[in-house]
């Protein structure tokens, strides 16, 4: 008998008289803001929190997705970008060197890519987290973890308020990958090393999707000429005091 088998045998013997599982209290406090409930404030919070985790955040209208994705990829110096099955064809139309995951790419082929572009299942405003569940447009878990660069497209309707809202919206039987910024770790001296367990670079493109009222929950700002990638400023309603937009690593400012 191996040490593992002996340990498991002792656990089974110690729990043999258990007649049922104890009831686990579920007193979570969801914010009650699930998919489809995002407004300007929720989108702004997600953009700010994702930026705090060193992700580059860009915001755009639905008609601009292909151009924004291509600009982000070119800005990274990437050419060979993996595109998973069921990723919207109109979004990948301007990529300089798309490599389609059909048939599925093996690990060696994924490692040879400059990066990948995927959709997401859910995005969490409170923590700046995106969640992948290998659904349409996301590829396998390895697809987004092996390459060094990951560009994720988030529709505003996929942004929820808090983690309990995300858990309620996700299928626990699916393989879930929770991503808060680029992969990183720190040693005992707190030296940060990125790219250890996944991509060292994460770009997020937030896409305004029309609501049932025919309007997006926020309006992406138009380019303002030279310096348009600098954070914009607006005026508080009823005052003359300027309010900064949330911090954005690159690209046009996101809503406040």
PDB file of N, CA and C in Angstrom, residues 68-126:
ATOM      1  N   UNK A  68     -10.197  48.767 -33.480  1.00  0.00           N
ATOM      2  CA  UNK A  68      -9.570  48.892 -32.171  1.00  0.00           C
ATOM      3  C   UNK A  68      -8.721  47.655 -31.857  1.00  0.00           C
ATOM      4  N   UNK A  69      -9.240  46.466 -32.191  1.00  0.00           N
ATOM      5  CA  UNK A  69      -8.470  45.240 -31.975  1.00  0.00           C
ATOM      6  C   UNK A  69      -7.188  45.277 -32.804  1.00  0.00           C
ATOM      7  N   UNK A  70      -7.303  45.631 -34.094  1.00  0.00           N
ATOM      8  CA  UNK A  70      -6.127  45.676 -34.960  1.00  0.00           C
ATOM      9  C   UNK A  70      -5.113  46.685 -34.457  1.00  0.00           C
ATOM     10  N   UNK A  71      -5.569  47.860 -34.013  1.00  0.00           N
ATOM     11  CA  UNK A  71      -4.652  48.880 -33.488  1.00  0.00           C
ATOM     12  C   UNK A  71      -3.922  48.378 -32.249  1.00  0.00           C
ATOM     13  N   UNK A  72      -4.650  47.685 -31.368  1.00  0.00           N
ATOM     14  CA  UNK A  72      -4.034  47.171 -30.149  1.00  0.00           C
ATOM     15  C   UNK A  72      -2.967  46.135 -30.478  1.00  0.00           C
ATOM     16  N   UNK A  73      -3.278  45.241 -31.411  1.00  0.00           N
ATOM     17  CA  UNK A  73      -2.334  44.183 -31.789  1.00  0.00           C
ATOM     18  C   UNK A  73      -1.087  44.771 -32.436  1.00  0.00           C
ATOM     19  N   UNK A  74      -1.285  45.694 -33.371  1.00  0.00           N
ATOM     20  CA  UNK A  74      -0.149  46.327 -34.044  1.00  0.00           C
ATOM     21  C   UNK A  74       0.690  47.110 -33.044  1.00  0.00           C
ATOM     22  N   UNK A  75       0.024  47.760 -32.096  1.00  0.00           N
ATOM     23  CA  UNK A  75       0.759  48.512 -31.082  1.00  0.00           C
ATOM     24  C   UNK A  75       1.632  47.628 -30.208  1.00  0.00           C
ATOM     25  N   UNK A  76       1.284  46.369 -30.076  1.00  0.00           N
ATOM     26  CA  UNK A  76       2.091  45.420 -29.304  1.00  0.00           C
ATOM     27  C   UNK A  76       3.196  44.795 -30.150  1.00  0.00           C
ATOM     28  N   UNK A  77       3.215  45.095 -31.444  1.00  0.00           N
ATOM     29  CA  UNK A  77       4.196  44.479 -32.314  1.00  0.00           C
ATOM     30  C   UNK A  77       3.882  43.027 -32.617  1.00  0.00           C
ATOM     31  N   UNK A  78       2.645  42.617 -32.412  1.00  0.00           N
ATOM     32  CA  UNK A  78       2.246  41.226 -32.634  1.00  0.00           C
ATOM     33  C   UNK A  78       1.732  41.065 -34.059  1.00  0.00           C
ATOM     34  N   UNK A  79       2.007  39.908 -34.652  1.00  0.00           N
ATOM     35  CA  UNK A  79       1.556  39.641 -36.011  1.00  0.00           C
ATOM     36  C   UNK A  79       0.725  38.363 -36.091  1.00  0.00           C
ATOM     37  N   UNK A  80       1.160  37.307 -35.440  1.00  0.00           N
ATOM     38  CA  UNK A  80       0.451  36.024 -35.520  1.00  0.00           C
ATOM     39  C   UNK A  80      -0.486  35.912 -34.314  1.00  0.00           C
ATOM     40  N   UNK A  81      -1.767  36.198 -34.525  1.00  0.00           N
ATOM     41  CA  UNK A  81      -2.750  36.227 -33.439  1.00  0.00           C
ATOM     42  C   UNK A  81      -3.712  35.061 -33.594  1.00  0.00           C
ATOM     43  N   UNK A  82      -3.824  34.252 -32.552  1.00  0.00           N
ATOM     44  CA  UNK A  82      -4.747  33.132 -32.559  1.00  0.00           C
ATOM     45  C   UNK A  82      -6.185  33.604 -32.454  1.00  0.00           C
ATOM     46  N   UNK A  83      -7.045  33.024 -33.280  1.00  0.00           N
ATOM     47  CA  UNK A  83      -8.469  33.368 -33.289  1.00  0.00           C
ATOM     48  C   UNK A  83      -9.265  32.092 -33.049  1.00  0.00           C
ATOM     49  N   UNK A  84      -9.999  31.995 -31.945  1.00  0.00           N
ATOM     50  CA  UNK A  84     -10.731  30.758 -31.636  1.00  0.00           C
ATOM     51  C   UNK A  84     -11.973  30.604 -32.495  1.00  0.00           C
ATOM     52  N   UNK A  85     -12.491  29.392 -32.524  1.00  0.00           N
ATOM     53  CA  UNK A  85     -13.730  29.139 -33.244  1.00  0.00           C
ATOM     54  C   UNK A  85     -14.868  29.960 -32.640  1.00  0.00           C
ATOM     55  N   UNK A  86     -15.748  30.446 -33.483  1.00  0.00           N
ATOM     56  CA  UNK A  86     -16.928  31.242 -33.117  1.00  0.00           C
ATOM     57  C   UNK A  86     -16.569  32.631 -32.606  1.00  0.00           C
ATOM     58  N   UNK A  87     -15.314  33.050 -32.783  1.00  0.00           N
ATOM     59  CA  UNK A  87     -14.983  34.455 -32.538  1.00  0.00           C
ATOM     60  C   UNK A  87     -15.570  35.242 -33.705  1.00  0.00           C
ATOM     61  N   UNK A  88     -16.301  36.343 -33.454  1.00  0.00           N
ATOM     62  CA  UNK A  88     -16.979  37.046 -34.549  1.00  0.00           C
ATOM     63  C   UNK A  88     -16.018  37.406 -35.691  1.00  0.00           C
ATOM     64  N   UNK A  89     -16.352  36.974 -36.891  1.00  0.00           N
ATOM     65  CA  UNK A  89     -15.478  37.192 -38.045  1.00  0.00           C
ATOM     66  C   UNK A  89     -15.252  38.669 -38.314  1.00  0.00           C
ATOM     67  N   UNK A  90     -16.270  39.492 -38.055  1.00  0.00           N
ATOM     68  CA  UNK A  90     -16.110  40.922 -38.317  1.00  0.00           C
ATOM     69  C   UNK A  90     -15.112  41.565 -37.350  1.00  0.00           C
ATOM     70  N   UNK A  91     -14.911  40.964 -36.193  1.00  0.00           N
ATOM     71  CA  UNK A  91     -13.949  41.514 -35.236  1.00  0.00           C
ATOM     72  C   UNK A  91     -12.510  41.190 -35.615  1.00  0.00           C
ATOM     73  N   UNK A  92     -12.283  40.062 -36.268  1.00  0.00           N
ATOM     74  CA  UNK A  92     -10.923  39.660 -36.634  1.00  0.00           C
ATOM     75  C   UNK A  92     -10.556  40.062 -38.059  1.00  0.00           C
ATOM     76  N   UNK A  93     -11.441  40.792 -38.740  1.00  0.00           N
ATOM     77  CA  UNK A  93     -11.263  41.072 -40.163  1.00  0.00           C
ATOM     78  C   UNK A  93     -10.005  41.879 -40.462  1.00  0.00           C
ATOM     79  N   UNK A  94      -9.540  42.711 -39.531  1.00  0.00           N
ATOM     80  CA  UNK A  94      -8.397  43.591 -39.797  1.00  0.00           C
ATOM     81  C   UNK A  94      -7.104  43.110 -39.137  1.00  0.00           C
ATOM     82  N   UNK A  95      -7.136  41.936 -38.533  1.00  0.00           N
ATOM     83  CA  UNK A  95      -5.915  41.420 -37.910  1.00  0.00           C
ATOM     84  C   UNK A  95      -4.851  41.162 -38.978  1.00  0.00           C
ATOM     85  N   UNK A  96      -3.590  41.525 -38.698  1.00  0.00           N
ATOM     86  CA  UNK A  96      -2.540  41.372 -39.711  1.00  0.00           C
ATOM     87  C   UNK A  96      -2.200  39.923 -40.038  1.00  0.00           C
ATOM     88  N   UNK A  97      -2.282  39.023 -39.070  1.00  0.00           N
ATOM     89  CA  UNK A  97      -1.921  37.628 -39.317  1.00  0.00           C
ATOM     90  C   UNK A  97      -2.726  36.678 -38.477  1.00  0.00           C
ATOM     91  N   UNK A  98      -4.036  36.544 -38.744  1.00  0.00           N
ATOM     92  CA  UNK A  98      -4.873  35.649 -37.927  1.00  0.00           C
ATOM     93  C   UNK A  98      -4.498  34.183 -38.142  1.00  0.00           C
ATOM     94  N   UNK A  99      -4.450  33.438 -37.035  1.00  0.00           N
ATOM     95  CA  UNK A  99      -4.209  31.999 -37.078  1.00  0.00           C
ATOM     96  C   UNK A  99      -5.421  31.344 -36.427  1.00  0.00           C
ATOM     97  N   UNK A 100      -6.221  30.667 -37.196  1.00  0.00           N
ATOM     98  CA  UNK A 100      -7.497  30.161 -36.700  1.00  0.00           C
ATOM     99  C   UNK A 100      -7.327  28.824 -35.983  1.00  0.00           C
ATOM    100  N   UNK A 101      -8.022  28.706 -34.876  1.00  0.00           N
ATOM    101  CA  UNK A 101      -7.954  27.517 -34.015  1.00  0.00           C
ATOM    102  C   UNK A 101      -8.917  26.439 -34.504  1.00  0.00           C
ATOM    103  N   UNK A 102      -8.818  26.082 -35.759  1.00  0.00           N
ATOM    104  CA  UNK A 102      -9.716  25.098 -36.349  1.00  0.00           C
ATOM    105  C   UNK A 102      -9.010  24.403 -37.512  1.00  0.00           C
ATOM    106  N   UNK A 103      -8.516  23.178 -37.280  1.00  0.00           N
ATOM    107  CA  UNK A 103      -8.660  22.348 -36.073  1.00  0.00           C
ATOM    108  C   UNK A 103      -7.883  22.949 -34.897  1.00  0.00           C
ATOM    109  N   UNK A 104      -8.183  22.501 -33.664  1.00  0.00           N
ATOM    110  CA  UNK A 104      -7.545  23.085 -32.478  1.00  0.00           C
ATOM    111  C   UNK A 104      -6.020  23.034 -32.553  1.00  0.00           C
ATOM    112  N   UNK A 105      -5.394  24.146 -32.177  1.00  0.00           N
ATOM    113  CA  UNK A 105      -3.940  24.232 -32.160  1.00  0.00           C
ATOM    114  C   UNK A 105      -3.383  23.486 -30.958  1.00  0.00           C
ATOM    115  N   UNK A 106      -2.273  22.787 -31.155  1.00  0.00           N
ATOM    116  CA  UNK A 106      -1.649  22.114 -30.020  1.00  0.00           C
ATOM    117  C   UNK A 106      -0.801  23.103 -29.232  1.00  0.00           C
ATOM    118  N   UNK A 107      -0.221  22.661 -28.132  1.00  0.00           N
ATOM    119  CA  UNK A 107       0.517  23.556 -27.244  1.00  0.00           C
ATOM    120  C   UNK A 107       1.701  24.183 -27.967  1.00  0.00           C
ATOM    121  N   UNK A 108       2.412  23.414 -28.787  1.00  0.00           N
ATOM    122  CA  UNK A 108       3.564  23.960 -29.508  1.00  0.00           C
ATOM    123  C   UNK A 108       3.128  25.067 -30.467  1.00  0.00           C
ATOM    124  N   UNK A 109       1.992  24.871 -31.145  1.00  0.00           N
ATOM    125  CA  UNK A 109       1.496  25.894 -32.063  1.00  0.00           C
ATOM    126  C   UNK A 109       1.042  27.138 -31.307  1.00  0.00           C
ATOM    127  N   UNK A 110       0.419  26.945 -30.147  1.00  0.00           N
ATOM    128  CA  UNK A 110       0.007  28.089 -29.325  1.00  0.00           C
ATOM    129  C   UNK A 110       1.217  28.871 -28.833  1.00  0.00           C
ATOM    130  N   UNK A 111       2.261  28.154 -28.462  1.00  0.00           N
ATOM    131  CA  UNK A 111       3.470  28.808 -27.963  1.00  0.00           C
ATOM    132  C   UNK A 111       4.153  29.628 -29.046  1.00  0.00           C
ATOM    133  N   UNK A 112       3.937  29.267 -30.306  1.00  0.00           N
ATOM    134  CA  UNK A 112       4.560  29.982 -31.420  1.00  0.00           C
ATOM    135  C   UNK A 112       3.788  31.255 -31.799  1.00  0.00           C
ATOM    136  N   UNK A 113       2.588  31.440 -31.242  1.00  0.00           N
ATOM    137  CA  UNK A 113       1.804  32.633 -31.546  1.00  0.00           C
ATOM    138  C   UNK A 113       2.355  33.850 -30.811  1.00  0.00           C
ATOM    139  N   UNK A 114       2.089  35.032 -31.369  1.00  0.00           N
ATOM    140  CA  UNK A 114       2.415  36.272 -30.653  1.00  0.00           C
ATOM    141  C   UNK A 114       1.362  36.586 -29.607  1.00  0.00           C
ATOM    142  N   UNK A 115       0.157  36.080 -29.799  1.00  0.00           N
ATOM    143  CA  UNK A 115      -0.915  36.332 -28.849  1.00  0.00           C
ATOM    144  C   UNK A 115      -2.215  35.741 -29.357  1.00  0.00           C
ATOM    145  N   UNK A 116      -3.285  35.962 -28.583  1.00  0.00           N
ATOM    146  CA  UNK A 116      -4.616  35.481 -28.955  1.00  0.00           C
ATOM    147  C   UNK A 116      -5.652  36.551 -28.657  1.00  0.00           C
ATOM    148  N   UNK A 117      -6.773  36.472 -29.350  1.00  0.00           N
ATOM    149  CA  UNK A 117      -7.923  37.333 -29.084  1.00  0.00           C
ATOM    150  C   UNK A 117      -9.105  36.431 -28.744  1.00  0.00           C
ATOM    151  N   UNK A 118      -9.824  36.756 -27.679  1.00  0.00           N
ATOM    152  CA  UNK A 118     -10.962  35.940 -27.262  1.00  0.00           C
ATOM    153  C   UNK A 118     -12.119  36.817 -26.818  1.00  0.00           C
ATOM    154  N   UNK A 119     -13.277  36.202 -26.726  1.00  0.00           N
ATOM    155  CA  UNK A 119     -14.395  36.807 -26.019  1.00  0.00           C
ATOM    156  C   UNK A 119     -14.296  36.375 -24.553  1.00  0.00           C
ATOM    157  N   UNK A 120     -15.271  36.734 -23.733  1.00  0.00           N
ATOM    158  CA  UNK A 120     -15.306  36.315 -22.336  1.00  0.00           C
ATOM    159  C   UNK A 120     -16.711  35.834 -22.001  1.00  0.00           C
ATOM    160  N   UNK A 121     -16.844  35.190 -20.854  1.00  0.00           N
ATOM    161  CA  UNK A 121     -18.166  34.770 -20.381  1.00  0.00           C
ATOM    162  C   UNK A 121     -18.796  35.852 -19.518  1.00  0.00           C
ATOM    163  N   UNK A 122     -18.001  36.417 -18.610  1.00  0.00           N
ATOM    164  CA  UNK A 122     -18.483  37.414 -17.652  1.00  0.00           C
ATOM    165  C   UNK A 122     -17.311  38.335 -17.303  1.00  0.00           C
ATOM    166  N   UNK A 123     -17.628  39.575 -16.960  1.00  0.00           N
ATOM    167  CA  UNK A 123     -16.631  40.508 -16.434  1.00  0.00           C
ATOM    168  C   UNK A 123     -17.175  41.093 -15.139  1.00  0.00           C
ATOM    169  N   UNK A 124     -16.304  41.282 -14.144  1.00  0.00           N
ATOM    170  CA  UNK A 124     -16.735  41.699 -12.804  1.00  0.00           C
ATOM    171  C   UNK A 124     -16.211  43.101 -12.506  1.00  0.00           C
ATOM    172  N   UNK A 125     -17.116  44.038 -12.307  1.00  0.00           N
ATOM    173  CA  UNK A 125     -16.731  45.429 -12.107  1.00  0.00           C
ATOM    174  C   UNK A 125     -15.963  45.627 -10.809  1.00  0.00           C
ATOM    175  N   UNK A 126     -16.409  45.020  -9.728  1.00  0.00           N
ATOM    176  CA  UNK A 126     -15.817  45.260  -8.416  1.00  0.00           C
ATOM    177  C   UNK A 126     -14.356  44.852  -8.350  1.00  0.00           C
TER     178      UNK A 126
END
